Amino acid sequence: MTGIDIRDDGLQSGAISSIQRAWERYDKDYTAGCMSCAIYDTAWISMVSKVISDGKRWLFPQSFDYLLSMQSEDGSWRADGTPSQVDGIFYTAASLLSLHRHRLEPLNTAVHAIDDIERRIHRATASLATQLTEWDVAATVHVGFEIIVPSLLDMLRAENLLPDFQFSGGVILGQLNSAKLSKFEPGMLYSRKASTAVHSLEVFIGKVDFDKLSHHKSNGSTMGSPSSTAAYLIHTSHWDDEAEAYLRHVVAAGAGKGSGAVPSAFPSAYFEYTWMLSAMLSAGFSMSELGCIATEEMVSMLRCALTTNNGILGFAPSLPPDADDTAQCIVCLRRLGRTASPDAMIKCFESTTHFRTYFSERNPSFTANCNVLSALLAQTDVSRYSDQIFDIVGFLCDYWWENDGYIMDKWNLSHHYASLLAVQSMMELLGQIDKGNLKPLSYEMQSKINITLFQICFRALLDKPSPASTEETAYRVLVLVKARRMPIFHFIRDHMDHEITSQVDWSCGHRE
């Protein structure tokens, strides 16, 4: 079908090298993280100031310089790589707030930045107004947008920026915001119970007493979030050396490598290690082919983490657990021959029709449920989890049938990624049924699965993603590779094989 062999020496050595590089970054105190940098979090840490012996200073002037370098000609921070409308709004609003704060207090800001700051603010304000006007609020699935955007707009209005601006989606946004905050009380954050709200403390400025939140820190951070930690450090009345040390570490050791840019989450070791290993194992690599000291140590760390956290974990140590990271960890360990029970995951995250990603989730995640399904299907006693398995399958099929267009999931903005996970988990389901490990599907459910898989693959054949995106191409190819074995595709298998070959050849010549 293609000239690419998973056991090709170059592919195998490349996979091992990737694991070794990832493991080299592991740090016993902060663990690791190599997520790409985020303008939003960079803007927040650029607003941290500190009083030292010779006066007040911006703590990270290089972060503000980075923001200036990333502003587009139209005044926004939404370059071609910005993944969605709401991300552009996040980036532009937070950066505009930083520009205004630096205008009010130049402190140690570079002279060239101050000379040009009025023009930058004017352009950023105009761009933000345009973005808000064009924003389809109802179609947005980004996690937390319904509290983050209103909070940013309130802060900007308090600074007399966009004072009377109204936009068509504002009514819907206000309704979503009210519904979300109706369940919130400051006491929820003052308690020691873990909450995903800690990841975005900046949205509670003016609503909570930040002096009562220090117990949520882990290695200086508030839930591994640079933006949240920056907001905490800005608004606590007593300087927190641990929080400062965390932010300095993220600036130095994160993907920005000292440039001032920071990611949206750090550390993110469990997330990065499980997703990397899962991708390689799903592609056909075996434990022996990935065998090296780094792989053994990484797997041992993940197994220890799952055990230490009583069978569930989050995206990094000491952070609240979620079903997605837990499921991926279970999948990796099971495919590598280790035991990993899903019982705790079921107890914590199962609802009546699907699995919640985390405890306070507003809307369910299609991709997280695909990963949970894979974790259940990876068990040796798979029939024990039949009820949960068929509940998830029903949820996924209904979710697909109720969406006229592509599946847009809040954890990955590529609809091809959601399609890939659906095909992968459903093929695993059919494999377990063929082996006799699960009871046969009802006629209705079998028909729904066949139609879902057929539509996914047919769309993957017809849809031509941007030629600039090898990621999108890879998802499409993997969808076709995993589904081509099904009997329902025998009449178009030659066409599928041709598309796979041509897209693999193209990707090999355009590696990012």
Coordinates of C-alpha atoms in Angstrom, one line a residue:
M1 CA 0.0 0.0 0.0
T2 CA 2.8 2.4 0.9
G3 CA 6.5 2.4 1.0
I4 CA 6.5 3.2 4.7
D5 CA 7.2 0.4 7.2
I6 CA 6.7 0.9 10.9
R7 CA 9.8 -1.1 11.5
D8 CA 11.9 1.1 9.3
D9 CA 15.1 1.8 11.2
G10 CA 14.6 5.6 10.7
L11 CA 11.1 5.6 12.1
Q12 CA 12.1 3.4 15.0
S13 CA 15.2 5.4 15.9
G14 CA 13.1 8.6 15.5
A15 CA 10.5 7.3 17.9
I16 CA 13.0 6.3 20.5
S17 CA 14.8 9.7 20.1
S18 CA 11.5 11.5 20.8
I19 CA 11.0 9.5 24.0
Q20 CA 14.5 10.2 25.1
R21 CA 14.3 13.9 24.5
A22 CA 11.0 14.1 26.4
W23 CA 12.4 12.2 29.3
E24 CA 15.5 14.4 29.5
R25 CA 13.3 17.3 30.4
Y26 CA 11.8 15.6 33.4
D27 CA 12.5 17.4 36.7
K28 CA 11.7 15.9 40.0
D29 CA 10.4 19.2 41.4
Y30 CA 8.5 20.7 38.4
T31 CA 8.4 17.6 36.3
A32 CA 8.3 18.6 32.6
G33 CA 6.4 20.4 29.9
C34 CA 6.9 21.4 26.3
M35 CA 3.5 22.7 25.3
S36 CA 3.8 25.5 22.7
C37 CA 3.6 29.1 24.0
A38 CA 0.3 31.0 24.5
I39 CA -0.1 34.7 24.1
Y40 CA -2.9 34.7 26.7
D41 CA -0.7 33.4 29.6
T42 CA 2.3 35.5 28.4
A43 CA 0.2 38.6 28.6
W44 CA -0.8 37.8 32.2
I45 CA 2.8 37.2 33.4
S46 CA 3.8 40.4 31.7
M47 CA 1.6 42.3 34.1
V48 CA 3.4 41.0 37.3
S49 CA 5.3 43.7 39.1
K50 CA 7.4 43.6 42.2
V51 CA 8.8 46.2 44.6
I52 CA 12.5 45.7 45.1
S53 CA 15.2 47.8 46.8
D54 CA 15.4 50.4 44.1
G55 CA 11.6 50.6 43.5
K56 CA 8.8 48.9 41.6
R57 CA 9.7 46.9 38.5
W58 CA 7.9 44.7 36.0
L59 CA 9.1 41.2 36.8
F60 CA 9.1 39.9 33.3
P61 CA 9.9 42.7 30.8
Q62 CA 10.9 40.2 28.2
S63 CA 7.3 38.9 28.2
F64 CA 6.0 42.3 27.3
D65 CA 8.6 42.6 24.6
Y66 CA 7.5 39.2 23.3
L67 CA 3.9 40.5 23.2
L68 CA 4.9 43.6 21.2
S69 CA 6.8 41.4 18.7
M70 CA 3.7 39.2 18.1
Q71 CA 1.1 42.0 17.5
S72 CA -0.2 41.8 13.9
E73 CA -0.6 44.8 11.6
D74 CA -4.3 44.8 12.2
G75 CA -3.7 45.3 15.9
S76 CA -4.7 41.7 16.9
W77 CA -2.7 38.8 18.3
R78 CA -4.4 36.3 16.0
A79 CA -1.8 35.3 13.4
D80 CA -2.5 32.7 10.8
G81 CA -1.8 29.9 13.3
T82 CA -4.4 31.1 15.8
P83 CA -6.7 28.1 16.0
S84 CA -10.1 29.8 16.6
Q85 CA -12.1 33.0 16.9
V86 CA -12.3 32.9 20.7
D87 CA -8.5 32.3 21.0
G88 CA -7.9 35.5 19.0
I89 CA -10.3 37.3 21.5
F90 CA -8.5 35.8 24.5
Y91 CA -5.1 36.9 23.1
T92 CA -6.1 40.3 22.0
A93 CA -8.0 41.2 25.1
A94 CA -5.3 40.1 27.6
S95 CA -2.6 41.8 25.5
L96 CA -4.6 45.0 25.3
L97 CA -4.9 45.0 29.1
S98 CA -1.2 44.5 29.4
L99 CA -0.5 47.4 27.0
H100 CA -2.7 49.7 29.1
R101 CA -1.1 48.7 32.3
H102 CA 2.4 49.4 30.9
R103 CA 1.1 52.7 29.6
L104 CA 0.0 53.7 33.1
E105 CA 3.2 52.5 34.7
P106 CA 6.1 52.4 32.2
L107 CA 8.6 51.4 35.0
N108 CA 11.3 49.4 33.4
T109 CA 9.5 49.1 30.0
A110 CA 11.8 49.7 27.0
V111 CA 11.7 53.3 25.7
H112 CA 10.8 52.2 22.1
A113 CA 7.7 50.3 23.4
I114 CA 6.4 53.3 25.3
D115 CA 6.9 55.6 22.3
D116 CA 4.6 53.4 20.2
I117 CA 2.2 52.3 22.8
E118 CA -0.7 54.6 22.1
R119 CA -0.9 53.5 18.4
R120 CA -0.7 49.9 19.5
I121 CA -3.6 50.3 22.0
H122 CA -5.7 52.0 19.4
R123 CA -5.2 49.2 16.8
A124 CA -5.7 46.5 19.4
T125 CA -9.0 48.1 20.6
A126 CA -10.3 48.4 17.1
S127 CA -9.3 44.8 16.3
L128 CA -10.9 43.4 19.5
A129 CA -14.2 45.2 18.6
T130 CA -14.1 43.6 15.2
Q131 CA -13.4 40.2 16.5
L132 CA -16.2 40.4 19.0
T133 CA -18.6 41.5 16.3
E134 CA -17.7 38.6 14.1
W135 CA -17.7 36.0 16.9
D136 CA -20.2 33.1 16.7
V137 CA -20.7 32.6 20.4
A138 CA -23.2 29.8 20.1
A139 CA -20.8 27.7 18.1
T140 CA -17.9 28.1 20.6
V141 CA -16.8 25.0 22.5
H142 CA -13.6 26.3 24.1
V143 CA -13.2 25.4 27.8
G144 CA -14.1 28.2 30.1
F145 CA -14.8 30.8 27.5
E146 CA -18.1 31.8 29.1
I147 CA -16.3 33.1 32.2
I148 CA -13.0 34.2 30.7
V149 CA -14.2 36.5 28.0
P150 CA -16.8 38.4 30.2
S151 CA -14.1 38.8 32.9
L152 CA -11.6 40.3 30.4
L153 CA -14.2 42.6 29.0
D154 CA -15.1 43.8 32.6
M155 CA -11.5 44.5 33.3
L156 CA -11.1 46.5 30.0
R157 CA -14.3 48.5 30.7
A158 CA -13.0 49.3 34.2
E159 CA -9.9 50.8 32.5
N160 CA -12.2 52.8 30.2
L161 CA -11.3 50.6 27.2
L162 CA -14.4 49.5 25.1
P163 CA -16.6 51.4 27.7
D164 CA -19.9 51.2 25.8
F165 CA -19.2 48.5 23.3
Q166 CA -22.0 46.0 22.6
F167 CA -21.9 43.0 20.2
S168 CA -24.6 40.7 18.9
G169 CA -23.3 37.6 20.7
G170 CA -23.2 39.5 24.0
V171 CA -26.6 38.4 25.1
I172 CA -25.9 34.7 24.6
L173 CA -22.5 35.1 26.3
G174 CA -24.2 36.8 29.3
Q175 CA -26.7 34.0 29.6
L176 CA -23.9 31.4 29.6
N177 CA -21.9 33.4 32.1
S178 CA -24.8 33.8 34.5
A179 CA -25.6 30.1 34.3
K180 CA -21.9 29.2 35.1
L181 CA -21.4 31.7 37.9
S182 CA -24.8 30.9 39.5
K183 CA -23.2 27.8 40.9
F184 CA -20.1 29.7 42.2
E185 CA -19.5 30.9 45.7
P186 CA -16.1 32.2 47.0
G187 CA -16.2 29.6 49.7
M188 CA -15.7 27.0 46.9
L189 CA -12.2 28.3 46.3
Y190 CA -11.5 28.9 50.0
S191 CA -12.0 25.3 50.8
R192 CA -9.3 22.7 50.2
K193 CA -11.3 20.8 47.7
A194 CA -9.6 20.7 44.2
S195 CA -11.5 22.7 41.5
T196 CA -10.8 23.3 37.9
A197 CA -11.6 27.0 38.6
V198 CA -8.2 27.3 40.2
H199 CA -6.7 27.0 36.7
S200 CA -8.3 30.4 35.8
L201 CA -8.1 32.5 39.0
E202 CA -7.8 35.6 36.9
V203 CA -11.5 35.5 36.2
F204 CA -12.3 35.9 39.9
I205 CA -10.4 39.1 40.3
G206 CA -12.6 41.4 42.4
K207 CA -14.8 38.4 43.4
V208 CA -12.5 36.5 45.9
D209 CA -9.8 37.3 48.4
F210 CA -6.6 36.0 46.9
D211 CA -4.9 35.9 50.3
K212 CA -7.2 32.9 51.1
L213 CA -6.0 30.9 48.0
S214 CA -2.4 30.0 48.8
H215 CA -3.4 26.4 49.8
H216 CA -4.1 25.7 46.2
K217 CA -0.5 26.0 45.2
S218 CA 1.6 23.1 44.1
N219 CA 5.3 23.8 43.6
G220 CA 4.4 27.5 43.5
S221 CA 1.7 27.2 40.8
T222 CA -2.0 27.4 41.0
M223 CA -3.1 24.3 39.0
G224 CA -0.1 24.5 36.7
S225 CA -1.4 27.6 35.0
P226 CA 0.9 30.6 34.4
S227 CA -2.0 33.0 33.9
S228 CA -3.7 31.9 37.1
T229 CA -0.5 32.0 39.1
A230 CA 0.3 35.5 37.7
A231 CA -3.1 36.7 38.8
Y232 CA -2.6 35.2 42.2
L233 CA 0.8 36.9 42.6
I234 CA -0.5 40.2 41.4
H235 CA -3.5 40.2 43.8
T236 CA -2.2 38.6 47.0
S237 CA -1.3 41.2 49.6
H238 CA 1.9 39.3 50.6
W239 CA 4.6 38.5 48.1
D240 CA 4.8 34.8 47.4
D241 CA 8.4 33.7 46.6
E242 CA 7.2 30.2 45.6
A243 CA 4.9 31.6 42.9
E244 CA 7.6 33.9 41.6
A245 CA 10.0 30.9 41.5
Y246 CA 7.4 28.9 39.5
L247 CA 6.9 31.7 37.0
R248 CA 10.6 32.2 36.6
H249 CA 11.1 28.5 36.0
V250 CA 8.3 28.4 33.3
V251 CA 9.9 31.4 31.5
A252 CA 13.3 29.7 31.6
A253 CA 12.4 26.0 31.1
G254 CA 9.1 26.2 29.1
A255 CA 8.8 26.2 25.3
G256 CA 9.7 29.9 25.2
K257 CA 13.3 29.1 26.5
G258 CA 13.8 32.5 28.1
S259 CA 12.1 34.6 25.4
G260 CA 9.4 35.6 27.9
A261 CA 6.7 33.5 26.2
V262 CA 5.1 30.8 28.3
P263 CA 2.6 27.9 27.7
S264 CA -0.9 27.7 28.9
A265 CA 0.0 24.8 31.2
F266 CA 3.2 23.9 32.9
P267 CA 4.1 21.2 33.9
S268 CA 2.2 18.8 31.7
A269 CA 4.2 15.6 32.1
Y270 CA 1.5 13.0 32.4
F271 CA -0.4 14.5 29.5
E272 CA 2.6 14.7 27.2
Y273 CA 4.0 11.3 28.0
T274 CA 0.8 9.4 27.8
W275 CA -0.3 11.1 24.5
M276 CA 3.1 10.5 23.0
L277 CA 3.3 6.8 23.9
S278 CA -0.3 6.3 23.0
A279 CA 0.2 7.7 19.5
M280 CA 3.3 5.5 18.9
L281 CA 1.6 2.4 20.2
S282 CA -1.6 3.1 18.1
A283 CA 0.7 3.4 15.1
G284 CA 2.0 -0.1 15.6
F285 CA 5.1 0.2 17.6
S286 CA 5.6 -2.5 20.2
M287 CA 7.3 -2.2 23.6
S288 CA 10.4 -4.0 22.3
E289 CA 10.6 -1.6 19.3
L290 CA 10.4 1.4 21.7
G291 CA 12.7 -0.3 24.2
C292 CA 15.2 2.0 25.9
I293 CA 16.0 3.1 29.4
A294 CA 13.9 6.3 28.9
T295 CA 10.8 4.3 27.9
E296 CA 11.2 2.0 30.9
E297 CA 11.6 4.9 33.3
M298 CA 8.7 6.9 31.8
V299 CA 6.4 3.9 32.0
S300 CA 7.4 3.2 35.6
M301 CA 6.7 6.8 36.5
L302 CA 3.3 6.7 34.9
R303 CA 2.4 3.4 36.6
C304 CA 3.6 4.8 40.0
A305 CA 1.6 8.0 39.4
L306 CA -1.6 6.1 38.7
T307 CA -1.1 3.9 41.8
T308 CA -0.2 6.8 44.1
N309 CA -3.3 8.7 42.9
N310 CA -5.6 5.8 43.6
G311 CA -6.3 5.0 40.0
I312 CA -6.9 8.4 38.5
L313 CA -4.7 11.4 37.5
G314 CA -4.6 14.8 35.9
F315 CA -2.3 16.3 33.3
A316 CA 0.6 16.7 35.8
P317 CA 1.4 15.7 39.4
S318 CA -0.6 17.3 42.2
L319 CA -3.3 18.6 39.8
P320 CA -7.0 17.5 39.9
P321 CA -7.7 14.3 38.0
D322 CA -9.7 14.0 34.8
A323 CA -11.0 11.1 32.8
D324 CA -9.1 12.0 29.6
D325 CA -5.6 11.8 31.1
T326 CA -6.6 8.8 33.2
A327 CA -7.9 6.9 30.2
Q328 CA -4.8 7.6 28.1
C329 CA -2.5 6.5 31.0
I330 CA -4.5 3.2 31.3
V331 CA -4.4 2.6 27.6
C332 CA -0.6 3.1 27.5
L333 CA 0.0 0.8 30.5
R334 CA -2.3 -1.9 29.2
R335 CA -0.7 -1.9 25.7
L336 CA 2.7 -2.2 27.3
G337 CA 1.6 -5.3 29.3
R338 CA 1.0 -3.6 32.7
T339 CA -2.1 -3.9 34.8
A340 CA -4.2 -0.7 35.0
S341 CA -7.7 -0.9 36.3
P342 CA -10.4 1.5 35.2
D343 CA -12.5 1.0 38.3
A344 CA -11.5 4.3 39.9
M345 CA -12.1 6.2 36.6
I346 CA -15.6 4.7 36.4
K347 CA -16.4 5.6 40.0
C348 CA -15.3 9.2 39.6
F349 CA -16.4 10.2 36.1
E350 CA -19.2 7.9 35.0
S351 CA -22.6 9.7 34.4
T352 CA -25.9 8.2 33.2
T353 CA -25.1 8.3 29.5
H354 CA -21.3 9.1 29.2
F355 CA -18.2 9.9 31.1
R356 CA -17.5 13.5 32.3
T357 CA -13.9 14.7 31.6
Y358 CA -13.8 16.4 35.1
F359 CA -16.2 16.9 37.9
S360 CA -17.8 20.3 37.0
E361 CA -17.9 19.8 33.2
R362 CA -20.6 21.9 31.4
N363 CA -20.8 19.9 28.2
P364 CA -19.5 16.5 27.4
S365 CA -16.4 15.8 25.4
F366 CA -16.6 13.5 22.4
T367 CA -12.9 12.8 22.3
A368 CA -12.6 12.1 26.0
N369 CA -15.3 9.5 25.8
C370 CA -13.5 7.9 22.8
N371 CA -10.4 7.6 25.0
V372 CA -12.4 6.2 27.9
L373 CA -13.9 3.6 25.6
S374 CA -10.4 2.6 24.5
A375 CA -9.3 2.2 28.1
L376 CA -12.2 -0.1 28.9
L377 CA -11.6 -2.1 25.8
A378 CA -8.0 -2.6 26.7
Q379 CA -8.8 -4.7 29.8
T380 CA -8.3 -8.4 29.8
D381 CA -11.7 -8.9 31.5
V382 CA -13.4 -6.6 29.1
S383 CA -16.9 -8.2 29.5
R384 CA -17.0 -6.9 33.1
Y385 CA -17.3 -3.4 31.7
S386 CA -20.0 -4.2 29.1
D387 CA -22.5 -1.7 30.5
Q388 CA -20.1 1.2 30.4
I389 CA -18.8 0.2 27.0
F390 CA -22.2 0.1 25.3
D391 CA -23.3 3.3 27.1
I392 CA -20.3 5.1 25.6
V393 CA -20.8 3.6 22.2
G394 CA -24.5 4.8 22.2
F395 CA -23.4 8.2 23.3
L396 CA -20.8 8.5 20.6
C397 CA -23.2 7.3 17.9
D398 CA -25.9 9.7 19.1
Y399 CA -23.5 12.5 19.3
W400 CA -22.4 11.9 15.7
W401 CA -26.0 11.5 14.4
E402 CA -27.2 14.7 16.1
N403 CA -24.4 16.8 14.5
D404 CA -25.1 17.8 10.9
G405 CA -21.6 18.8 10.3
Y406 CA -18.2 17.9 11.7
I407 CA -17.6 17.1 15.3
M408 CA -16.0 20.1 17.0
D409 CA -14.5 19.1 20.4
K410 CA -13.3 21.4 23.1
W411 CA -9.9 19.6 23.6
N412 CA -8.8 19.6 19.9
L413 CA -10.0 22.0 17.3
S414 CA -9.4 19.6 14.4
H415 CA -12.5 17.7 13.5
H416 CA -10.3 15.1 11.9
Y417 CA -8.8 14.4 15.3
A418 CA -12.3 13.6 16.7
S419 CA -13.0 11.4 13.7
L420 CA -9.7 9.5 14.2
L421 CA -10.5 8.7 17.9
A422 CA -14.0 7.6 16.9
V423 CA -12.7 5.2 14.2
Q424 CA -9.9 3.9 16.5
S425 CA -12.1 3.2 19.5
M426 CA -15.0 1.7 17.4
M427 CA -12.5 -0.6 15.5
E428 CA -11.3 -1.8 18.9
L429 CA -14.9 -2.5 19.9
L430 CA -15.5 -4.5 16.8
G431 CA -12.3 -6.4 17.4
Q432 CA -13.4 -7.4 20.9
I433 CA -16.8 -8.5 19.6
D434 CA -15.2 -10.6 16.8
K435 CA -13.0 -12.4 19.4
G436 CA -16.2 -13.2 21.4
N437 CA -15.1 -11.1 24.4
L438 CA -18.3 -9.0 24.1
K439 CA -21.8 -9.8 23.2
P440 CA -22.9 -9.0 19.6
L441 CA -24.3 -5.6 18.8
S442 CA -28.0 -5.1 18.2
Y443 CA -29.0 -4.6 14.6
E444 CA -29.7 -0.9 15.3
M445 CA -26.4 -0.3 17.0
Q446 CA -24.4 -2.2 14.4
S447 CA -26.1 -0.1 11.7
K448 CA -25.4 3.2 13.5
I449 CA -21.7 2.2 13.9
N450 CA -21.4 1.2 10.2
I451 CA -23.0 4.5 9.1
T452 CA -20.9 6.5 11.5
L453 CA -17.7 4.9 10.3
F454 CA -18.7 5.2 6.6
Q455 CA -19.5 8.9 6.9
I456 CA -16.2 9.6 8.8
C457 CA -14.1 7.8 6.1
F458 CA -16.0 9.2 3.2
R459 CA -15.6 12.7 4.5
A460 CA -11.9 12.0 5.1
L461 CA -11.6 11.1 1.4
L462 CA -13.5 14.1 0.2
D463 CA -12.2 16.7 2.6
K464 CA -8.9 18.3 1.5
P465 CA -7.3 20.1 4.5
S466 CA -4.9 23.0 4.1
P467 CA -1.8 21.8 2.3
A468 CA 0.2 23.7 4.9
S469 CA -1.0 21.3 7.7
T470 CA 0.8 18.0 8.0
E471 CA -1.1 17.4 11.2
E472 CA -4.5 17.5 9.5
T473 CA -3.2 15.3 6.7
A474 CA -1.9 12.8 9.3
Y475 CA -5.3 12.5 11.0
R476 CA -7.0 11.9 7.7
V477 CA -4.5 9.2 6.7
L478 CA -4.8 7.5 10.1
V479 CA -8.6 7.5 9.8
L480 CA -8.3 5.7 6.4
V481 CA -5.6 3.3 7.5
K482 CA -7.6 2.1 10.5
A483 CA -10.9 1.8 8.7
R484 CA -9.8 0.2 5.4
R485 CA -10.0 -3.3 6.9
M486 CA -13.7 -3.2 7.4
P487 CA -15.8 -5.2 4.9
I488 CA -18.1 -2.2 4.2
F489 CA -15.1 -0.5 2.5
H490 CA -14.1 -3.3 0.2
F491 CA -15.6 -1.5 -2.9
I492 CA -13.6 1.7 -2.4
R493 CA -10.5 0.1 -0.8
D494 CA -8.3 0.7 -3.8
H495 CA -9.3 4.4 -3.8
M496 CA -8.6 4.6 0.0
D497 CA -5.2 3.0 -0.5
H498 CA -4.3 5.4 -3.3
E499 CA -5.2 8.3 -1.1
I500 CA -3.2 6.9 1.8
T501 CA -0.1 6.4 -0.4
S502 CA -0.3 9.9 -2.0
Q503 CA -0.9 11.7 1.4
V504 CA 2.0 9.7 3.1
D505 CA 4.3 10.6 0.2
W506 CA 3.2 14.3 0.5
S507 CA 3.7 14.3 4.2
C508 CA 7.2 12.8 4.0
G509 CA 8.2 15.7 1.7
H510 CA 6.6 18.4 3.9
R511 CA 7.6 17.5 7.5
E512 CA 7.0 20.5 9.8

